[in-house]
Every structure is written in C-alpha cells, then in structure tokens.
Short mmCIF file of N, CA, C and O in Angstrom, two decimals:
data_model
loop_
_atom_site.label_atom_id
_atom_site.label_comp_id
_atom_site.label_asym_id
_atom_site.label_seq_id
_atom_site.Cartn_x
_atom_site.Cartn_y
_atom_site.Cartn_z
N UNK A 1 17.87 30.92 18.55
CA UNK A 1 17.05 31.03 17.27
C UNK A 1 15.40 31.14 17.58
O UNK A 1 14.85 31.70 16.86
N UNK A 2 15.01 30.59 18.65
CA UNK A 2 13.61 30.57 19.09
C UNK A 2 13.22 32.11 19.31
O UNK A 2 12.13 32.37 19.11
N UNK A 3 14.18 32.80 19.90
CA UNK A 3 13.80 34.31 20.19
C UNK A 3 13.46 34.98 18.87
O UNK A 3 12.87 36.14 18.79
N UNK A 4 14.00 34.58 17.77
CA UNK A 4 13.86 35.49 16.49
C UNK A 4 12.37 35.12 15.81
O UNK A 4 11.90 35.79 15.03
N UNK A 5 11.59 34.26 16.51
CA UNK A 5 10.33 33.91 15.99
C UNK A 5 9.31 34.52 16.88
O UNK A 5 9.20 34.12 18.09
N UNK A 6 8.45 35.34 16.33
CA UNK A 6 7.54 35.99 17.20
C UNK A 6 6.15 35.53 16.72
O UNK A 6 5.71 35.78 15.57
N UNK A 7 5.65 34.81 17.43
CA UNK A 7 4.16 34.18 17.20
C UNK A 7 3.22 35.26 16.78
O UNK A 7 2.44 34.96 15.79
N UNK A 8 3.23 36.37 17.37
CA UNK A 8 2.33 37.25 17.14
C UNK A 8 2.42 37.98 15.58
O UNK A 8 1.52 38.23 14.96
N UNK A 9 3.69 38.25 15.48
CA UNK A 9 4.01 38.85 14.15
C UNK A 9 4.18 37.92 13.07
O UNK A 9 3.66 38.08 11.78
N UNK A 10 4.79 36.75 13.23
CA UNK A 10 5.06 35.98 12.10
C UNK A 10 3.96 34.96 11.77
O UNK A 10 3.96 34.41 10.66
N UNK A 11 3.08 34.58 12.68
CA UNK A 11 1.93 33.79 12.37
C UNK A 11 0.69 34.61 12.65
O UNK A 11 0.13 34.56 13.72
N UNK A 12 0.12 35.29 11.53
CA UNK A 12 -1.11 35.90 11.64
C UNK A 12 -2.15 35.02 11.07
O UNK A 12 -2.42 34.78 9.94
N UNK A 13 -2.99 34.35 12.01
CA UNK A 13 -3.90 33.37 11.79
C UNK A 13 -5.15 34.01 11.00
O UNK A 13 -5.81 33.48 10.41
N UNK A 14 -5.18 35.34 11.33
CA UNK A 14 -6.29 36.09 10.67
C UNK A 14 -6.05 36.30 9.19
O UNK A 14 -7.15 36.73 8.43
N UNK A 15 -5.02 36.07 8.65
CA UNK A 15 -4.66 36.23 7.18
C UNK A 15 -5.24 35.21 6.44
O UNK A 15 -5.39 35.15 5.18
N UNK A 16 -5.62 33.94 7.06
CA UNK A 16 -6.04 32.81 6.30
C UNK A 16 -7.56 33.06 6.08
O UNK A 16 -8.38 33.41 6.66
N UNK A 17 -7.83 32.65 4.70
CA UNK A 17 -9.24 32.64 4.30
C UNK A 17 -9.86 31.29 4.79
O UNK A 17 -9.22 30.21 4.58
N UNK A 18 -11.05 31.31 5.38
CA UNK A 18 -11.49 29.97 5.86
C UNK A 18 -11.66 29.01 4.76
O UNK A 18 -11.56 27.87 4.95
N UNK A 19 -12.02 29.50 3.48
CA UNK A 19 -12.13 28.57 2.43
C UNK A 19 -10.79 27.89 2.09
O UNK A 19 -10.67 26.85 1.72
N UNK A 20 -9.62 28.75 2.19
CA UNK A 20 -8.40 28.10 1.98
C UNK A 20 -7.88 27.13 3.01
O UNK A 20 -7.20 26.19 2.55
N UNK A 21 -8.39 27.26 4.12
CA UNK A 21 -8.00 26.27 5.19
C UNK A 21 -8.62 24.93 4.87
O UNK A 21 -8.07 23.86 5.05
N UNK A 22 -9.93 25.04 4.29
CA UNK A 22 -10.46 23.67 4.07
C UNK A 22 -10.02 23.09 2.70
O UNK A 22 -10.26 22.09 2.26
N UNK A 23 -9.31 23.90 1.88
CA UNK A 23 -8.85 23.56 0.59
C UNK A 23 -7.84 22.39 0.62
O UNK A 23 -7.69 21.67 -0.42
N UNK A 24 -7.09 22.19 1.72
CA UNK A 24 -6.09 21.09 1.78
C UNK A 24 -5.15 21.20 0.62
O UNK A 24 -5.06 20.11 -0.07
N UNK A 25 -4.58 22.40 0.39
CA UNK A 25 -3.54 22.56 -0.57
C UNK A 25 -3.97 22.25 -1.98
O UNK A 25 -3.27 21.78 -2.81
N UNK A 26 -5.19 22.61 -2.26
CA UNK A 26 -5.72 22.55 -3.58
C UNK A 26 -6.26 21.22 -3.99
O UNK A 26 -6.87 20.79 -5.10
N UNK A 27 -6.27 20.28 -3.00
CA UNK A 27 -6.84 18.89 -3.40
C UNK A 27 -8.46 18.98 -3.08
O UNK A 27 -8.90 19.49 -2.27
N UNK A 28 -9.21 18.29 -3.91
CA UNK A 28 -10.50 18.12 -3.87
C UNK A 28 -10.68 17.08 -2.83
O UNK A 28 -9.87 16.19 -2.52
N UNK A 29 -11.87 16.96 -2.20
CA UNK A 29 -12.25 15.81 -1.36
C UNK A 29 -11.97 14.44 -1.94
O UNK A 29 -11.59 13.59 -1.39
N UNK A 30 -12.49 14.44 -3.28
CA UNK A 30 -12.43 13.20 -4.00
C UNK A 30 -10.86 12.79 -4.15
O UNK A 30 -10.59 11.56 -4.06
N UNK A 31 -10.12 13.68 -4.42
CA UNK A 31 -8.67 13.41 -4.64
C UNK A 31 -8.00 12.80 -3.48
O UNK A 31 -7.28 11.80 -3.29
N UNK A 32 -8.31 13.53 -2.25
CA UNK A 32 -7.85 13.37 -0.96
C UNK A 32 -8.15 11.87 -0.52
O UNK A 32 -7.60 11.06 -0.04
N UNK A 33 -9.67 11.58 -0.81
CA UNK A 33 -10.16 10.27 -0.47
C UNK A 33 -9.40 9.17 -1.26
O UNK A 33 -9.03 8.16 -0.60
N UNK A 34 -9.27 9.40 -2.52
CA UNK A 34 -8.67 8.31 -3.38
C UNK A 34 -7.31 8.10 -2.88
O UNK A 34 -6.94 6.94 -2.83
N UNK A 35 -6.55 9.10 -2.79
CA UNK A 35 -5.18 9.14 -2.32
C UNK A 35 -5.10 8.38 -0.87
O UNK A 35 -4.08 7.60 -0.67
N UNK A 36 -5.93 8.59 0.03
CA UNK A 36 -5.98 8.06 1.21
C UNK A 36 -6.24 6.42 1.13
O UNK A 36 -5.61 5.65 1.79
N UNK A 37 -7.07 6.07 0.18
CA UNK A 37 -7.44 4.61 -0.15
C UNK A 37 -6.23 4.02 -0.58
O UNK A 37 -5.80 2.87 -0.04
N UNK A 38 -5.57 4.55 -1.51
CA UNK A 38 -4.32 4.05 -2.01
C UNK A 38 -3.23 3.73 -0.87
O UNK A 38 -2.55 2.94 -0.81
N UNK A 39 -3.02 4.92 -0.13
CA UNK A 39 -2.17 5.04 0.97
C UNK A 39 -2.53 3.70 2.00
O UNK A 39 -1.59 2.95 2.33
N UNK A 40 -3.66 3.57 2.38
CA UNK A 40 -4.06 2.52 3.12
C UNK A 40 -3.79 1.13 2.61
O UNK A 40 -3.29 0.33 3.06
N UNK A 41 -4.06 1.04 1.31
CA UNK A 41 -3.79 -0.31 0.72
C UNK A 41 -2.17 -0.48 0.76
O UNK A 41 -1.85 -1.63 1.00
N UNK A 42 -1.52 0.54 0.41
CA UNK A 42 -0.07 0.36 0.36
C UNK A 42 0.52 0.02 1.62
O UNK A 42 1.38 -0.99 1.80
N UNK A 43 0.16 0.71 2.75
CA UNK A 43 0.59 0.47 4.16
C UNK A 43 0.28 -0.83 4.65
O UNK A 43 1.02 -1.50 5.24
N UNK A 44 -1.02 -1.29 4.23
CA UNK A 44 -1.53 -2.71 4.64
C UNK A 44 -0.51 -3.67 4.20
O UNK A 44 -0.29 -4.72 4.73
N UNK A 45 -0.52 -3.56 2.84
CA UNK A 45 0.40 -4.59 2.13
C UNK A 45 1.79 -4.56 2.68
O UNK A 45 2.32 -5.67 3.12
N UNK A 46 2.43 -3.54 2.92
CA UNK A 46 3.75 -3.47 3.44
C UNK A 46 3.88 -4.05 4.91
O UNK A 46 4.78 -4.81 5.13
N UNK A 47 2.80 -3.70 5.67
CA UNK A 47 2.81 -4.22 7.15
C UNK A 47 2.65 -5.67 7.14
O UNK A 47 3.20 -6.40 7.87
N UNK A 48 1.84 -6.36 6.19
CA UNK A 48 1.43 -7.61 6.46
C UNK A 48 1.72 -8.71 5.30
O UNK A 48 1.43 -9.94 5.63
N UNK A 49 2.46 -8.24 4.38
CA UNK A 49 3.03 -9.05 3.33
C UNK A 49 3.82 -10.20 3.73
O UNK A 49 3.91 -11.42 3.15
N UNK A 50 4.63 -10.11 4.71
CA UNK A 50 5.59 -11.09 5.18
C UNK A 50 4.76 -12.47 6.03
O UNK A 50 5.30 -13.30 5.87
N UNK A 51 3.63 -11.80 6.57
CA UNK A 51 2.83 -12.74 7.42
C UNK A 51 1.97 -13.49 6.32
O UNK A 51 1.48 -14.54 6.58
N UNK A 52 1.46 -12.85 5.39
CA UNK A 52 0.50 -13.26 4.30
C UNK A 52 1.07 -13.14 3.00
O UNK A 52 0.74 -12.01 2.31
N UNK A 53 1.70 -14.16 2.35
CA UNK A 53 2.19 -14.04 1.20
C UNK A 53 1.43 -13.79 -0.01
O UNK A 53 1.81 -13.03 -1.11
N UNK A 54 0.02 -14.05 0.11
CA UNK A 54 -0.86 -13.64 -1.02
C UNK A 54 -1.03 -12.11 -1.14
O UNK A 54 -1.35 -11.71 -2.19
N UNK A 55 -0.61 -11.39 -0.22
CA UNK A 55 -0.72 -10.03 -0.33
C UNK A 55 0.32 -9.40 -1.37
O UNK A 55 0.16 -8.25 -1.89
N UNK A 56 1.27 -10.18 -1.59
CA UNK A 56 2.23 -9.89 -2.88
C UNK A 56 1.47 -9.74 -4.19
O UNK A 56 1.80 -8.94 -5.00
N UNK A 57 0.41 -10.65 -4.28
CA UNK A 57 -0.42 -10.46 -5.41
C UNK A 57 -1.20 -9.33 -5.52
O UNK A 57 -1.41 -8.58 -6.55
N UNK A 58 -1.73 -8.90 -4.19
CA UNK A 58 -2.34 -7.60 -4.05
C UNK A 58 -1.44 -6.42 -4.40
O UNK A 58 -1.91 -5.52 -5.17
N UNK A 59 -0.25 -6.48 -4.01
CA UNK A 59 0.79 -5.48 -4.14
C UNK A 59 0.94 -5.34 -5.87
O UNK A 59 0.92 -4.18 -6.44
N UNK A 60 1.12 -6.40 -6.47
CA UNK A 60 1.34 -6.31 -8.00
C UNK A 60 0.07 -5.77 -8.62
O UNK A 60 0.22 -5.04 -9.46
N UNK A 61 -1.09 -6.20 -8.37
CA UNK A 61 -2.29 -5.79 -8.77
C UNK A 61 -2.45 -4.22 -8.61
O UNK A 61 -2.80 -3.43 -9.51
N UNK A 62 -2.04 -3.75 -7.34
CA UNK A 62 -2.21 -2.26 -7.25
C UNK A 62 -1.13 -1.55 -8.05
O UNK A 62 -1.49 -0.56 -8.65
N UNK A 63 -0.03 -2.05 -8.14
CA UNK A 63 1.11 -1.27 -8.81
C UNK A 63 0.98 -1.43 -10.17
O UNK A 63 1.27 -0.43 -10.98
N UNK A 64 0.15 -2.20 -10.82
CA UNK A 64 -0.15 -2.42 -12.28
C UNK A 64 -1.42 -1.56 -12.56
O UNK A 64 -1.76 -1.67 -13.88
N UNK A 65 -2.15 -1.07 -11.75
CA UNK A 65 -3.49 -0.38 -12.09
C UNK A 65 -3.18 0.88 -12.57
O UNK A 65 -2.29 1.66 -11.96
N UNK A 66 -3.83 1.08 -13.66
CA UNK A 66 -3.80 2.51 -14.24
C UNK A 66 -5.19 2.78 -14.68
O UNK A 66 -5.92 1.93 -15.08
N UNK A 67 -5.44 4.16 -14.68
CA UNK A 67 -6.73 4.69 -15.08
C UNK A 67 -6.47 5.58 -16.25
O UNK A 67 -5.69 6.57 -16.16
N UNK A 68 -7.23 5.50 -17.24
CA UNK A 68 -7.20 6.47 -18.38
C UNK A 68 -8.61 7.01 -18.67
O UNK A 68 -9.35 6.47 -19.34
N UNK A 69 -8.86 8.27 -17.98
CA UNK A 69 -10.17 8.95 -18.24
C UNK A 69 -9.82 10.24 -18.43
O UNK A 69 -9.96 11.10 -17.52
N UNK A 70 -9.47 10.62 -19.64
CA UNK A 70 -9.01 12.02 -20.01
C UNK A 70 -10.32 12.86 -20.03
O UNK A 70 -11.62 12.33 -20.07
N UNK A 71 -10.17 14.15 -19.75
CA UNK A 71 -11.18 15.16 -19.82
C UNK A 71 -12.25 14.89 -18.79
O UNK A 71 -13.49 15.22 -18.94
N UNK A 72 -11.95 14.32 -17.56
CA UNK A 72 -12.77 13.99 -16.64
C UNK A 72 -12.36 15.02 -15.30
O UNK A 72 -11.27 15.00 -14.97
N UNK A 73 -13.42 15.60 -14.76
CA UNK A 73 -13.03 16.39 -13.57
C UNK A 73 -12.77 15.66 -12.17
O UNK A 73 -13.38 14.48 -12.30
N UNK A 74 -12.17 16.23 -11.35
CA UNK A 74 -11.98 15.38 -10.13
C UNK A 74 -13.10 14.80 -9.52
O UNK A 74 -13.14 13.63 -8.92
N UNK A 75 -14.24 15.45 -9.51
CA UNK A 75 -15.49 14.98 -8.87
C UNK A 75 -15.90 13.59 -9.42
O UNK A 75 -16.61 12.86 -8.85
N UNK A 76 -15.57 13.43 -10.76
CA UNK A 76 -15.98 12.13 -11.44
C UNK A 76 -14.80 11.11 -11.63
O UNK A 76 -15.00 9.93 -11.47
N UNK A 77 -13.66 11.74 -11.66
CA UNK A 77 -12.49 10.82 -12.09
C UNK A 77 -11.95 10.02 -10.74
O UNK A 77 -11.85 8.74 -10.84
N UNK A 78 -11.89 10.57 -9.71
CA UNK A 78 -11.55 9.87 -8.39
C UNK A 78 -12.46 8.78 -7.90
O UNK A 78 -11.99 7.61 -7.64
N UNK A 79 -13.84 9.00 -8.03
CA UNK A 79 -14.73 7.88 -7.57
C UNK A 79 -14.58 6.78 -8.68
O UNK A 79 -14.62 5.76 -8.36
N UNK A 80 -14.43 7.14 -10.02
CA UNK A 80 -14.15 6.28 -10.91
C UNK A 80 -13.06 5.39 -10.79
O UNK A 80 -13.03 4.21 -10.89
N UNK A 81 -12.01 6.05 -10.33
CA UNK A 81 -10.64 5.46 -10.28
C UNK A 81 -10.81 4.45 -9.11
O UNK A 81 -10.23 3.31 -9.17
N UNK A 82 -11.39 4.78 -8.05
CA UNK A 82 -11.75 3.90 -6.79
C UNK A 82 -12.43 2.68 -7.28
O UNK A 82 -12.28 1.61 -6.79
N UNK A 83 -13.48 2.92 -7.86
CA UNK A 83 -14.35 1.98 -8.44
C UNK A 83 -13.55 0.81 -9.30
O UNK A 83 -13.59 -0.30 -9.07
N UNK A 84 -12.97 1.54 -10.15
CA UNK A 84 -12.11 0.59 -11.20
C UNK A 84 -10.92 -0.14 -10.44
O UNK A 84 -10.88 -1.43 -10.80
N UNK A 85 -10.34 0.48 -9.43
CA UNK A 85 -9.23 -0.17 -8.65
C UNK A 85 -9.96 -1.38 -7.76
O UNK A 85 -9.42 -2.39 -7.67
N UNK A 86 -11.10 -1.11 -7.34
CA UNK A 86 -11.82 -1.86 -6.48
C UNK A 86 -12.17 -3.22 -7.51
O UNK A 86 -11.97 -4.48 -7.05
N UNK A 87 -12.75 -3.05 -8.57
CA UNK A 87 -12.93 -3.96 -9.66
C UNK A 87 -11.77 -4.83 -10.07
O UNK A 87 -11.74 -6.13 -10.31
N UNK A 88 -10.78 -4.12 -9.96
CA UNK A 88 -9.33 -4.72 -10.49
C UNK A 88 -8.99 -5.64 -9.51
O UNK A 88 -8.28 -6.73 -9.87
N UNK A 89 -8.94 -5.50 -8.21
CA UNK A 89 -8.52 -6.31 -7.09
C UNK A 89 -9.64 -7.39 -6.72
O UNK A 89 -9.29 -8.37 -5.98
N UNK A 90 -10.84 -7.16 -6.80
CA UNK A 90 -11.91 -8.15 -6.55
C UNK A 90 -11.63 -9.61 -6.86
O UNK A 90 -11.87 -10.52 -5.99
N UNK A 91 -11.15 -9.86 -8.15
CA UNK A 91 -10.81 -11.47 -8.42
C UNK A 91 -9.87 -11.93 -7.44
O UNK A 91 -10.07 -13.22 -7.21
N UNK A 92 -9.01 -11.00 -6.77
CA UNK A 92 -8.11 -11.73 -5.87
C UNK A 92 -8.67 -12.11 -4.53
O UNK A 92 -8.21 -13.07 -3.60
N UNK A 93 -10.06 -11.66 -4.34
CA UNK A 93 -10.67 -12.01 -3.15
C UNK A 93 -11.14 -13.56 -3.04
O UNK A 93 -11.25 -14.00 -1.92
N UNK A 94 -11.09 -14.13 -4.15
CA UNK A 94 -11.48 -15.50 -4.04
C UNK A 94 -10.41 -16.35 -3.67
O UNK A 94 -10.52 -17.46 -3.35
N UNK A 95 -9.16 -15.83 -3.82
CA UNK A 95 -8.01 -16.59 -3.57
C UNK A 95 -7.37 -16.39 -2.10
O UNK A 95 -6.69 -17.27 -1.62
N UNK A 96 -7.91 -15.46 -1.31
CA UNK A 96 -7.32 -15.13 -0.08
C UNK A 96 -8.40 -14.33 0.77
O UNK A 96 -9.03 -13.51 0.39
N UNK A 97 -8.60 -14.97 1.96
CA UNK A 97 -9.42 -14.43 2.94
C UNK A 97 -9.06 -12.99 3.39
O UNK A 97 -9.67 -11.89 3.61
N UNK A 98 -7.61 -12.78 3.48
CA UNK A 98 -6.98 -11.50 3.82
C UNK A 98 -7.41 -10.57 2.80
O UNK A 98 -7.71 -9.33 3.13
N UNK A 99 -7.31 -10.82 1.57
CA UNK A 99 -7.52 -9.88 0.38
C UNK A 99 -9.01 -9.60 0.50
O UNK A 99 -9.35 -8.43 0.16
N UNK A 100 -9.81 -10.48 0.87
CA UNK A 100 -11.25 -10.24 0.81
C UNK A 100 -11.57 -9.44 1.93
O UNK A 100 -12.42 -8.39 1.76
N UNK A 101 -10.83 -9.41 2.96
CA UNK A 101 -11.25 -8.60 4.13
C UNK A 101 -10.69 -7.16 3.77
O UNK A 101 -11.47 -6.33 4.12
N UNK A 102 -9.60 -6.96 3.19
CA UNK A 102 -9.04 -5.63 2.69
C UNK A 102 -10.05 -4.96 1.97
O UNK A 102 -10.38 -3.86 1.89
N UNK A 103 -10.57 -5.78 0.78
CA UNK A 103 -11.32 -5.45 -0.18
C UNK A 103 -12.55 -4.81 0.55
O UNK A 103 -13.23 -3.69 0.09
N UNK A 104 -13.33 -5.53 1.36
CA UNK A 104 -14.50 -5.22 2.08
C UNK A 104 -14.37 -4.04 2.84
O UNK A 104 -15.21 -3.17 2.99
N UNK A 105 -13.27 -3.84 3.67
CA UNK A 105 -12.87 -2.72 4.23
C UNK A 105 -12.90 -1.57 3.39
O UNK A 105 -13.17 -0.34 3.75
N UNK A 106 -12.15 -1.71 2.30
CA UNK A 106 -11.95 -0.59 1.32
C UNK A 106 -13.32 -0.07 0.85
O UNK A 106 -13.38 1.20 0.50
N UNK A 107 -14.36 -0.99 0.81
CA UNK A 107 -15.66 -0.50 0.19
C UNK A 107 -16.17 0.48 1.11
O UNK A 107 -16.96 1.36 0.66
N UNK A 108 -15.90 0.48 2.43
CA UNK A 108 -16.34 1.32 3.45
C UNK A 108 -15.93 2.76 2.98
O UNK A 108 -16.79 3.77 3.05
N UNK A 109 -14.61 2.82 2.65
CA UNK A 109 -14.20 4.20 2.30
C UNK A 109 -14.64 4.59 0.98
O UNK A 109 -14.90 5.69 0.83
N UNK A 110 -14.84 3.73 0.15
CA UNK A 110 -15.39 4.07 -1.42
C UNK A 110 -16.81 4.64 -1.19
O UNK A 110 -17.21 5.66 -1.89
N UNK A 111 -17.52 4.18 -0.23
CA UNK A 111 -18.84 4.67 -0.05
C UNK A 111 -18.82 6.20 0.26
O UNK A 111 -19.80 6.87 0.15
N UNK A 112 -17.75 6.58 0.79
CA UNK A 112 -17.58 8.13 1.33
C UNK A 112 -17.74 8.91 0.03
O UNK A 112 -17.89 10.19 0.28
N UNK A 113 -17.29 8.57 -1.17
CA UNK A 113 -17.55 9.34 -2.28
C UNK A 113 -19.02 9.99 -2.40
O UNK A 113 -19.21 10.91 -2.90
N UNK A 114 -19.91 8.99 -2.10
CA UNK A 114 -21.32 9.41 -2.21
C UNK A 114 -21.72 10.24 -0.97
O UNK A 114 -22.70 11.01 -1.12
N UNK A 115 -21.23 9.82 0.26
CA UNK A 115 -21.84 10.51 1.48
C UNK A 115 -20.43 10.89 2.13
O UNK A 115 -19.88 10.16 3.10
N UNK A 116 -20.01 12.02 2.04
CA UNK A 116 -18.81 12.62 2.60
C UNK A 116 -18.70 12.54 4.01
O UNK A 116 -17.54 12.45 4.62
N UNK A 117 -19.84 12.62 4.70
CA UNK A 117 -19.91 12.61 6.21
C UNK A 117 -19.96 11.15 6.78
O UNK A 117 -19.90 10.94 7.93
N UNK A 118 -20.07 10.13 5.91
CA UNK A 118 -19.90 8.67 6.37
C UNK A 118 -18.62 8.49 6.87
O UNK A 118 -17.60 9.05 6.52
N UNK A 119 -18.63 7.71 8.03
CA UNK A 119 -17.43 7.40 8.73
C UNK A 119 -16.68 6.25 7.89
O UNK A 119 -17.14 5.17 7.45
N UNK A 120 -15.40 6.61 7.66
CA UNK A 120 -14.41 5.60 6.95
C UNK A 120 -14.03 4.50 7.82
O UNK A 120 -14.29 4.50 8.93
N UNK A 121 -13.57 3.57 7.11
CA UNK A 121 -13.09 2.34 7.77
C UNK A 121 -11.78 2.54 8.50
O UNK A 121 -10.86 3.16 7.97
N UNK A 122 -11.74 2.28 9.84
CA UNK A 122 -10.40 2.32 10.50
C UNK A 122 -10.42 0.87 11.07
O UNK A 122 -11.28 0.72 11.93
N UNK A 123 -9.37 0.12 10.84
CA UNK A 123 -9.28 -1.17 11.27
C UNK A 123 -7.86 -1.67 11.23
O UNK A 123 -6.92 -1.12 10.92
N UNK A 124 -7.80 -3.00 11.71
CA UNK A 124 -6.44 -3.54 11.76
C UNK A 124 -6.08 -4.12 10.49
O UNK A 124 -4.86 -4.26 10.23
N UNK A 125 -6.73 -4.57 9.62
CA UNK A 125 -6.25 -5.11 8.47
C UNK A 125 -6.58 -4.34 7.29
O UNK A 125 -6.72 -4.81 6.00
N UNK A 126 -6.57 -3.14 7.38
CA UNK A 126 -6.53 -2.06 6.41
C UNK A 126 -6.36 -0.78 7.18
O UNK A 126 -7.18 -0.04 7.77
N UNK A 127 -5.13 -0.62 7.14
CA UNK A 127 -4.54 0.53 8.07
C UNK A 127 -5.05 1.96 7.84
O UNK A 127 -5.39 2.24 6.73
N UNK A 128 -5.20 2.65 8.88
CA UNK A 128 -5.64 4.00 8.66
C UNK A 128 -4.51 4.92 8.94
O UNK A 128 -3.35 4.52 9.41
#
C-alpha cells in the first residue's frame, strides 16, 4: 500500500496558500486560544480531581458556564467569554489553593488576547 503513495505527486506543498496554512482550519486566534484555555481547564480537572476533591466544584462551574453574546464577532466574543469564565470561577479561589493556582495560571493565557506574542502558561497545575 505504501508504494501507491507518491510523495511528489500526492502531496504538492506548493498548492497551499501561506494564508491558509496560518488559518488553522478556519479558526481565529481568539477562538483557538479560548478553546485551548477550556481544554487546559478540563484536562487539569480530570488529572487532579481524585487528589483534590475541591476540583469537582471547579468542574461543575466550568460545565455550567454559558455565554450569550449574540451578534459579536470572534475578536470580541472569545476574549469576553474567557473573561466571563474567569469571573465565573473566581469565587472558588477563596475555597481552594489549588483552584486559586489554576485561576492565576489561566490569567497568563487570558493576557494573550491582548498580546498574541505573549508566552502562555505552561505548568504542572494547569496542563498544557
């Protein structure tokens, strides 16, 4: 089967438009960043909730979070959604040092909405 695939003929890298390569399947930077933040939160909760039962409250807060901002373009919607999610989980930081650490680490990623070149958080208690 491998003989049927000709790298030169089947993969013509010159056919790609440079703009399309950066497009990331139609996602804007803001959407991609917001989804990454949600994924980090989900993965962190899944990884550590057995060791830190308070993370179940965080899991519930995240799963109950909804944003209703109709007629808003991506460049405004996703930063707003991230900010609202942050505000939604902030009260839990008073109940748990772990949630406070996750919240603080999340703020580093949220700052990237303003400065796309900023380095996002990569850490142990907010998985990358």
